[in-house]
Coordinates of C-alpha atoms in Angstrom, one line a residue:
M1 CA -67.2 7.0 89.4
V2 CA -67.4 8.7 92.8
T3 CA -68.6 6.9 95.9
L4 CA -69.4 8.4 99.3
E5 CA -69.5 6.7 102.7
I6 CA -71.3 8.6 105.4
D7 CA -70.6 7.6 109.0
S8 CA -71.6 9.3 112.3
T9 CA -68.1 10.7 112.7
A10 CA -66.6 11.0 109.2
I11 CA -67.2 10.9 105.5
K12 CA -65.1 9.2 102.9
L13 CA -64.8 9.9 99.2
M14 CA -63.3 7.6 96.5
E15 CA -62.9 8.2 92.8
T16 CA -62.3 5.3 90.4
G17 CA -62.0 4.8 86.7
G18 CA -61.3 1.7 84.6
G19 CA -61.2 -0.5 87.6
R20 CA -58.5 1.6 89.3
V21 CA -58.6 3.8 92.4
M22 CA -57.5 7.2 91.5
K23 CA -58.3 9.5 94.5
W24 CA -59.6 9.1 98.0
A25 CA -60.1 11.4 100.9
S26 CA -61.8 11.6 104.3
L27 CA -63.0 14.3 106.6
S28 CA -64.2 14.3 110.2
L29 CA -67.7 15.6 110.8
E30 CA -68.6 18.2 113.4
P31 CA -70.3 16.5 116.5
G32 CA -74.1 16.3 116.0
T33 CA -74.0 16.3 112.2
V34 CA -75.0 12.7 112.1
E35 CA -76.4 11.2 115.3
R36 CA -76.9 7.4 115.6
G37 CA -76.9 6.9 111.9
V38 CA -79.4 9.7 111.1
V39 CA -78.4 13.1 109.5
S40 CA -79.5 15.7 112.0
D41 CA -77.8 18.7 110.5
L42 CA -78.5 18.6 106.8
Q43 CA -76.6 21.9 106.0
A44 CA -73.5 20.8 107.9
L45 CA -73.3 17.4 106.1
G46 CA -73.8 19.0 102.6
T47 CA -71.2 21.6 103.4
A48 CA -68.7 19.0 104.6
V49 CA -69.1 16.9 101.4
K50 CA -68.6 19.9 99.2
Q51 CA -65.6 21.0 101.3
L52 CA -64.0 17.5 101.0
M53 CA -64.6 17.5 97.2
T54 CA -62.9 20.8 96.8
S55 CA -59.9 20.0 99.0
S56 CA -59.4 16.5 97.4
G57 CA -60.1 17.5 93.8
I58 CA -62.8 14.9 93.6
K59 CA -65.7 16.5 91.7
A60 CA -69.0 14.9 90.8
N61 CA -72.7 15.7 90.7
D62 CA -73.7 12.1 90.8
V63 CA -72.5 9.7 93.5
I64 CA -73.1 6.3 94.9
A65 CA -73.6 6.6 98.6
S66 CA -73.9 4.3 101.6
V67 CA -76.7 4.2 104.1
S68 CA -76.2 3.3 107.7
G69 CA -77.8 0.0 108.8
L70 CA -78.2 1.1 112.4
Y71 CA -82.0 1.1 112.2
S72 CA -82.5 -1.0 109.1
V73 CA -83.9 -4.5 109.0
S74 CA -83.2 -7.2 106.4
R75 CA -84.7 -10.6 106.0
I76 CA -84.7 -13.4 103.5
L77 CA -88.3 -14.3 103.0
P78 CA -90.3 -16.8 101.0
V79 CA -92.8 -14.9 98.8
S80 CA -95.6 -16.4 96.7
S81 CA -95.2 -15.6 93.0
L82 CA -97.5 -15.5 90.0
P83 CA -97.2 -17.9 87.0
G84 CA -94.0 -17.0 85.2
G85 CA -92.2 -16.2 88.4
L86 CA -93.6 -12.7 88.7
I87 CA -93.6 -11.2 92.2
T88 CA -95.9 -8.4 93.0
P89 CA -95.0 -5.5 95.4
E90 CA -98.1 -6.3 97.4
A91 CA -96.9 -9.9 98.0
V92 CA -93.5 -8.7 99.2
V93 CA -95.0 -6.1 101.5
G94 CA -97.5 -8.6 102.9
A95 CA -94.7 -11.1 103.7
A96 CA -92.5 -8.3 105.2
K97 CA -95.3 -7.2 107.5
E98 CA -95.6 -10.7 109.0
I99 CA -92.0 -10.9 110.1
M100 CA -90.3 -7.5 110.3
P101 CA -90.3 -5.8 113.7
L102 CA -90.9 -2.2 112.4
A103 CA -94.1 -0.8 110.8
T104 CA -93.7 -1.1 107.1
D105 CA -95.4 2.3 106.5
K106 CA -92.4 4.0 108.2
L107 CA -89.9 2.2 106.1
Y108 CA -88.7 2.3 102.5
L109 CA -88.8 -1.3 101.4
S110 CA -86.5 -2.6 98.7
W111 CA -86.1 -6.2 97.6
E112 CA -84.5 -8.6 95.1
T113 CA -85.2 -12.2 94.1
I114 CA -82.3 -14.5 95.0
T115 CA -83.7 -17.9 94.1
P116 CA -86.1 -17.7 91.1
S117 CA -88.6 -20.5 90.9
E118 CA -92.3 -21.3 90.4
G119 CA -94.6 -20.9 93.4
N120 CA -92.5 -19.6 96.3
Q121 CA -89.4 -17.6 95.7
Q122 CA -86.6 -16.5 98.1
V123 CA -86.5 -12.7 98.3
I124 CA -84.1 -10.6 100.3
V125 CA -86.0 -7.6 101.7
V126 CA -84.3 -4.5 103.2
G127 CA -86.3 -1.9 105.1
V128 CA -84.7 1.5 106.0
P129 CA -86.5 4.1 108.1
R130 CA -87.8 6.9 105.8
D131 CA -86.2 9.7 107.8
V132 CA -82.8 8.1 107.4
I133 CA -82.9 8.1 103.6
D134 CA -84.9 11.4 103.3
A135 CA -82.4 13.3 105.4
E136 CA -79.4 12.0 103.6
V137 CA -80.9 12.7 100.1
R138 CA -82.0 16.2 101.0
A139 CA -78.6 17.1 102.6
L140 CA -76.8 16.1 99.4
A141 CA -79.4 17.6 97.0
A142 CA -79.1 20.9 98.9
V143 CA -75.5 21.2 97.6
G144 CA -76.2 20.0 94.1
I145 CA -75.2 16.3 94.6
N146 CA -77.5 13.6 93.3
P147 CA -77.2 10.2 95.0
R148 CA -78.2 8.1 92.1
I149 CA -77.7 4.9 94.0
L150 CA -78.0 4.2 97.7
E151 CA -76.8 1.0 99.3
L152 CA -76.7 -0.5 102.7
K153 CA -73.2 -0.4 104.2
A154 CA -73.3 -4.1 105.0
M155 CA -74.1 -5.1 101.4
A156 CA -71.2 -2.9 100.1
L157 CA -68.9 -4.6 102.6
A158 CA -70.0 -8.1 101.5
R159 CA -69.3 -7.1 97.9
A160 CA -65.9 -5.7 98.8
V161 CA -64.9 -8.9 100.6
N162 CA -66.2 -11.1 97.7
K163 CA -66.3 -14.5 99.5
E164 CA -68.7 -17.3 99.3
Q165 CA -68.6 -17.7 103.1
A166 CA -67.2 -15.1 105.5
L167 CA -67.6 -13.1 108.6
I168 CA -67.1 -9.3 108.3
L169 CA -66.5 -7.0 111.2
N170 CA -66.5 -3.4 110.2
I171 CA -65.4 -1.2 113.2
E172 CA -66.1 2.6 113.3
P173 CA -65.7 5.0 116.2
S174 CA -69.5 5.1 117.0
N175 CA -70.8 1.8 115.6
F176 CA -69.7 -1.5 114.1
D177 CA -71.2 -3.8 111.5
I178 CA -71.3 -7.6 111.6
V179 CA -72.1 -9.4 108.3
M180 CA -72.4 -13.1 107.9
I181 CA -72.1 -14.5 104.4
V182 CA -73.2 -18.1 103.9
S183 CA -73.4 -19.8 100.5
G184 CA -73.0 -16.4 98.9
L185 CA -75.9 -14.8 100.7
P186 CA -75.9 -12.2 103.4
E187 CA -77.7 -14.3 106.0
I188 CA -77.2 -11.7 108.8
M189 CA -76.5 -8.0 108.6
R190 CA -76.3 -6.2 112.0
T191 CA -75.2 -2.6 112.9
I192 CA -74.6 -2.0 116.6
A193 CA -73.9 1.4 118.2
W194 CA -71.2 1.6 120.8
Q195 CA -69.4 4.1 122.9
Q196 CA -65.8 3.3 123.5
G197 CA -65.3 6.0 126.2
D198 CA -62.6 4.9 128.6
L199 CA -62.7 1.3 127.6
T200 CA -59.3 -0.4 127.5
V201 CA -58.0 -2.2 124.5
E202 CA -58.9 -5.5 126.2
D203 CA -62.5 -4.3 127.0
R204 CA -63.1 -3.2 123.4
A205 CA -61.7 -6.5 122.0
E206 CA -63.9 -8.4 124.4
H207 CA -67.0 -6.4 123.5
L208 CA -66.5 -6.9 119.8
A209 CA -65.7 -10.6 120.1
L210 CA -68.7 -11.2 122.4
N211 CA -71.1 -9.6 119.8
L212 CA -69.5 -11.6 117.1
E213 CA -70.1 -14.8 119.1
L214 CA -73.7 -13.9 119.8
T215 CA -74.4 -13.3 116.1
V216 CA -72.9 -16.7 115.2
G217 CA -74.7 -18.4 118.0
F218 CA -78.0 -16.9 116.8
Y219 CA -77.3 -18.3 113.3
N220 CA -76.3 -21.7 114.6
S221 CA -79.4 -22.0 116.8
N222 CA -81.6 -21.4 113.7
H223 CA -79.5 -23.8 111.6
P224 CA -78.7 -26.7 113.9
D225 CA -78.0 -29.0 110.9
T226 CA -75.7 -26.6 109.1
P227 CA -73.8 -24.5 111.7
L228 CA -71.2 -22.0 110.6
D229 CA -67.9 -23.6 109.8
P230 CA -65.3 -22.7 112.5
A231 CA -62.8 -22.2 109.6
T232 CA -64.9 -19.4 108.2
P233 CA -62.5 -16.4 107.6
L234 CA -63.0 -13.2 109.5
V235 CA -62.3 -9.9 107.6
I236 CA -61.9 -6.8 109.7
T237 CA -62.5 -3.4 108.1
G238 CA -63.4 0.1 109.0
Q239 CA -61.6 3.1 110.5
I240 CA -60.7 1.3 113.7
S241 CA -59.1 -1.5 111.7
G242 CA -56.0 0.7 111.7
D243 CA -55.7 0.3 115.5
L244 CA -52.9 -2.4 115.6
A245 CA -53.2 -3.0 119.3
L246 CA -56.9 -3.7 119.1
M247 CA -56.4 -5.9 116.1
E248 CA -53.8 -8.0 117.9
K249 CA -56.1 -8.4 120.9
L250 CA -59.1 -9.2 118.8
Q251 CA -57.3 -11.8 116.7
A252 CA -56.2 -13.5 119.8
R253 CA -59.7 -13.5 121.3
V254 CA -61.9 -14.7 118.4
G255 CA -61.8 -18.3 117.2
Y256 CA -61.9 -17.5 113.5
P257 CA -58.9 -17.0 111.2
V258 CA -58.5 -13.3 110.4
E259 CA -57.8 -12.5 106.7
P260 CA -56.9 -9.2 105.2
L261 CA -59.2 -7.5 102.7
V262 CA -58.2 -8.3 99.1
P263 CA -59.8 -5.5 96.9
Q264 CA -61.1 -6.4 93.5
L265 CA -59.8 -3.0 92.3
D266 CA -56.4 -1.9 91.3
C267 CA -55.4 0.0 94.4
P268 CA -52.3 2.1 95.1
A269 CA -50.0 0.5 97.7
H270 CA -50.5 3.3 100.3
L271 CA -54.3 3.1 100.2
P272 CA -55.7 1.9 103.5
A273 CA -58.0 -0.5 101.8
S274 CA -59.7 -1.9 104.9
Q275 CA -60.7 1.6 106.0
Y276 CA -62.2 2.3 102.5
A277 CA -63.9 -1.1 102.2
V278 CA -67.4 0.5 102.0
N279 CA -66.3 2.7 99.1
I280 CA -64.7 -0.2 97.3
G281 CA -67.9 -2.2 97.7
L282 CA -70.0 0.7 96.4
T283 CA -67.6 1.0 93.4
L284 CA -68.1 -2.7 92.5
K285 CA -71.9 -2.4 92.6
G286 CA -73.4 -3.6 89.4
T287 CA -70.2 -5.4 88.3
A288 CA -69.6 -9.1 88.0
P289 CA -67.6 -10.4 91.0
S290 CA -64.2 -12.1 90.6
R291 CA -64.2 -15.7 91.6
V292 CA -61.4 -17.0 93.8
P293 CA -60.3 -20.5 92.6
G294 CA -61.8 -23.2 94.8
Q295 CA -63.9 -20.7 96.7
G296 CA -66.4 -19.5 94.1
G297 CA -67.3 -15.8 94.5
Y298 CA -69.8 -13.6 96.1
L299 CA -72.9 -12.9 94.0
P300 CA -74.3 -9.8 95.8
P301 CA -77.9 -8.6 95.6
D302 CA -78.0 -5.5 93.5
I303 CA -80.5 -3.5 95.5
N304 CA -80.8 0.3 95.0
L305 CA -82.3 1.7 98.2
L306 CA -83.1 5.1 96.5
P307 CA -86.9 5.4 96.6
E308 CA -88.7 5.9 93.3
I309 CA -89.7 9.5 94.4
Y310 CA -86.1 10.5 94.2
R311 CA -85.2 8.8 90.9
P312 CA -85.3 10.4 87.5
W313 CA -88.6 9.5 85.8
K314 CA -88.3 6.9 83.1
P315 CA -91.4 5.8 81.1
S316 CA -92.5 2.2 81.4
A317 CA -93.3 0.1 78.3
R318 CA -97.0 0.6 79.1
Q319 CA -96.6 4.4 79.2
I320 CA -94.6 4.4 76.0
Y321 CA -97.4 2.4 74.3
F322 CA -100.0 4.7 75.7
V323 CA -98.2 7.8 74.3
C324 CA -97.8 6.2 70.9
S325 CA -101.5 5.3 70.9
V326 CA -102.4 8.9 71.8
V327 CA -100.2 10.3 69.0
A328 CA -101.8 8.0 66.5
A329 CA -105.3 8.9 67.6
I330 CA -104.4 12.6 67.3
A331 CA -103.1 12.1 63.7
L332 CA -106.3 10.4 62.7
L333 CA -108.5 13.0 64.4
F334 CA -106.6 16.0 63.2
P335 CA -108.8 16.6 60.0
L336 CA -111.9 16.5 62.2
Y337 CA -110.2 18.8 64.6
Q338 CA -109.6 21.3 61.8
A339 CA -113.2 21.3 60.7
T340 CA -114.4 21.6 64.2
S341 CA -112.0 24.5 64.8
E342 CA -113.4 26.4 61.7
A343 CA -117.0 25.8 62.9
M344 CA -116.0 27.0 66.4
A345 CA -114.4 30.1 64.9
K346 CA -117.5 31.0 63.0
T347 CA -119.6 30.4 66.0
A348 CA -117.4 32.6 68.1
N349 CA -117.8 35.4 65.4
L350 CA -121.6 35.1 65.5
E351 CA -121.5 35.1 69.3
A352 CA -119.5 38.3 69.2
K353 CA -122.0 40.0 66.9
Y354 CA -124.8 38.9 69.1
T355 CA -123.1 40.3 72.2
I356 CA -122.7 43.7 70.5
I357 CA -126.4 43.8 69.5
N358 CA -127.6 42.6 72.8
N359 CA -125.5 45.2 74.6
E360 CA -127.0 48.0 72.5
L361 CA -130.5 46.7 73.2
Q362 CA -129.9 46.6 76.9
R363 CA -128.5 50.2 76.7
R364 CA -131.6 51.5 75.0
Q365 CA -133.9 49.6 77.4
T366 CA -132.0 51.2 80.3
E367 CA -132.5 54.7 78.7
I368 CA -136.2 54.1 78.4
K369 CA -136.4 52.9 82.0
N370 CA -134.5 56.0 83.2
R371 CA -137.1 58.2 81.4
E372 CA -140.1 56.8 83.2
P373 CA -139.7 58.9 86.5
L374 CA -139.4 62.1 84.4
Q375 CA -142.5 61.2 82.3
K376 CA -144.4 60.5 85.5
A377 CA -143.4 63.8 87.0
I378 CA -144.4 65.6 83.9
A379 CA -147.8 63.9 83.9
E380 CA -148.4 65.0 87.6
Y381 CA -147.3 68.5 86.8
R382 CA -149.8 68.7 83.9
T383 CA -152.5 67.4 86.2
I384 CA -151.8 70.2 88.7
V385 CA -151.7 72.8 85.9
N386 CA -155.0 71.5 84.5
M387 CA -156.5 71.8 87.9
G388 CA -155.7 75.5 87.8
G389 CA -156.1 77.2 91.2
G390 CA -158.4 74.4 92.4
F391 CA -155.7 72.6 94.3
T392 CA -154.7 75.7 96.3
Q393 CA -158.4 76.2 97.3
D394 CA -158.7 72.5 98.2
V395 CA -155.7 72.9 100.6
K396 CA -157.3 75.9 102.2
V397 CA -160.6 74.0 102.7
I398 CA -158.8 71.0 104.2
N399 CA -156.8 73.1 106.6
S400 CA -159.8 75.3 107.6
E401 CA -162.0 72.4 108.4
A402 CA -159.2 70.7 110.3
E403 CA -158.6 73.9 112.4
R404 CA -162.4 74.2 113.1
L405 CA -162.6 70.6 114.4
G406 CA -159.3 70.5 116.2
I407 CA -157.7 68.1 113.8
E408 CA -153.8 68.0 113.4
V409 CA -152.9 67.9 109.7
Q410 CA -149.5 66.3 109.4
S411 CA -149.1 66.3 105.6
I412 CA -151.0 67.0 102.4
T413 CA -149.8 65.1 99.3
H414 CA -150.9 65.5 95.8
Q415 CA -151.1 62.1 94.1
G416 CA -152.0 62.7 90.5
S417 CA -155.8 63.5 90.5
N418 CA -156.1 62.5 94.2
I419 CA -155.1 64.2 97.5
A420 CA -153.8 62.2 100.5
I421 CA -154.1 63.8 104.0
A422 CA -152.2 62.4 107.0
C423 CA -153.9 63.7 110.1
Q424 CA -154.6 62.9 113.8
A425 CA -157.7 63.7 115.9
D426 CA -158.3 63.6 119.7
D427 CA -160.8 60.8 119.3
Y428 CA -162.5 58.7 116.7
L429 CA -165.7 60.9 116.7
A430 CA -163.7 64.0 115.8
F431 CA -162.0 62.0 113.1
D432 CA -165.3 60.9 111.7
N433 CA -166.7 64.4 111.9
Y434 CA -163.8 65.6 109.9
L435 CA -164.5 63.1 107.1
T436 CA -168.1 64.3 107.0
A437 CA -167.2 67.9 107.0
L438 CA -164.8 67.4 104.0
E439 CA -167.6 65.8 102.0
K440 CA -170.1 68.5 102.9
T441 CA -167.8 71.2 101.5
G442 CA -169.0 69.9 98.1
R443 CA -165.4 70.0 96.7
F444 CA -164.7 66.3 97.1
F445 CA -166.3 63.0 96.4
T446 CA -166.8 60.8 99.5
P447 CA -163.5 60.7 101.4
I448 CA -161.9 57.3 101.8
P449 CA -160.7 56.7 105.4
P450 CA -157.9 54.4 106.3
P451 CA -159.0 50.8 105.8
E452 CA -157.6 49.5 109.1
G453 CA -159.9 50.0 112.2
Y454 CA -162.4 52.5 110.8
P455 CA -164.7 53.9 112.2
Y456 CA -162.9 53.5 115.6
I457 CA -159.6 55.2 114.7
K458 CA -158.3 58.6 115.6
G459 CA -156.0 59.2 112.6
G460 CA -154.4 58.0 109.5
T461 CA -154.3 58.8 105.8
I462 CA -157.5 60.1 104.1
K463 CA -157.8 59.9 100.4
L464 CA -159.8 62.6 98.6
E465 CA -160.8 62.9 95.0
P466 CA -161.7 66.6 94.1
K467 CA -164.8 67.1 92.0
P468 CA -164.4 68.7 88.6
S469 CA -164.8 72.5 88.6
Q470 CA -168.0 73.7 87.1

């Protein structure tokens, strides 16, 4: 098993097997890789993890990783349950909306029942900003690493300490965690950013002790009948726990007995266990805690913060039942399917034959349609031939009468057995005289003037029908 702790300034890897720590390694991150608990340079983080794996010989595609609690919120809430103790996601989300300070639509919510009962149940709910988890998962996935389990640092620390009642102070260069375990439950989990800068050892010890006192004071004000026991042990972990001068000042400042971390794993003597407390807690995830005689043991919530969208798909019992039902239905309907397929094949064959015949019919209809203009032209030509030289004489008469009366002939068109003359006169009287003159020639039946505006028009198309030759 390989665990990965991601902090703002460093990453830590640990490989375990059979309850024994086999390898561990750490690597400082470039500034700006992780800013205030959020991965800001995905490529840099992924590259750093791969680099640390290569240099340490710790190889794994699946890891259990920590998530910073800097922007997370956690609460123990009473949630109404259905008969049988079933809690719906809607009930948890509804209860979380009423008490959590952040918008639940911007959080990934995870929860676990800690006191099962009928009616109302105690549920521990953890909300982590979506961008915190999304960035971490994408950074690891980009280098082929699958974080199959994500856990809040504070919960991993509580599991590593494994006490029924304790205070945990996890100190890192850019933030520190305060976890309060009461009656085996993480009543308070806080992550606070800090900048040590030019602070003296005394100033740093004072700052840490003051925040610890404020946290305990907040708890005591909400539990006046059961305040925190002053004899509650304080366990100090994290990278800065190796600063002996700070540890000495801090131990003298706080009013709680400081105890060392006692790992529940078989650790080499030279392993700085307190600095790898988060990795140890991640390794113990899902395992039964050891109980210290007379003190009980820590029964940690087993919450995987990895959202469903990033988890491998596993069919539910309902989905399995549905698939089995579909398979059974297919088996029963298969004979009908075969008969239907044969009928459809025959239908398709008939449709193909119909398509061929229909295409041939359309082709022949197109050919007939294409012949119509030619047949019409032939008929007109025969009409002209049958007229002999009459048409030529008609044209001469039309032009001579027009010239005599001062009419402008624009076109003469032969339309089968008729003649169409487009002409223009100076006035409507001249136009009317032209119609009369054409009729008096004796070659035409009564000319048909344009229907619009006659007899008061000066031009247009005149239709003539030549008389049969004697």
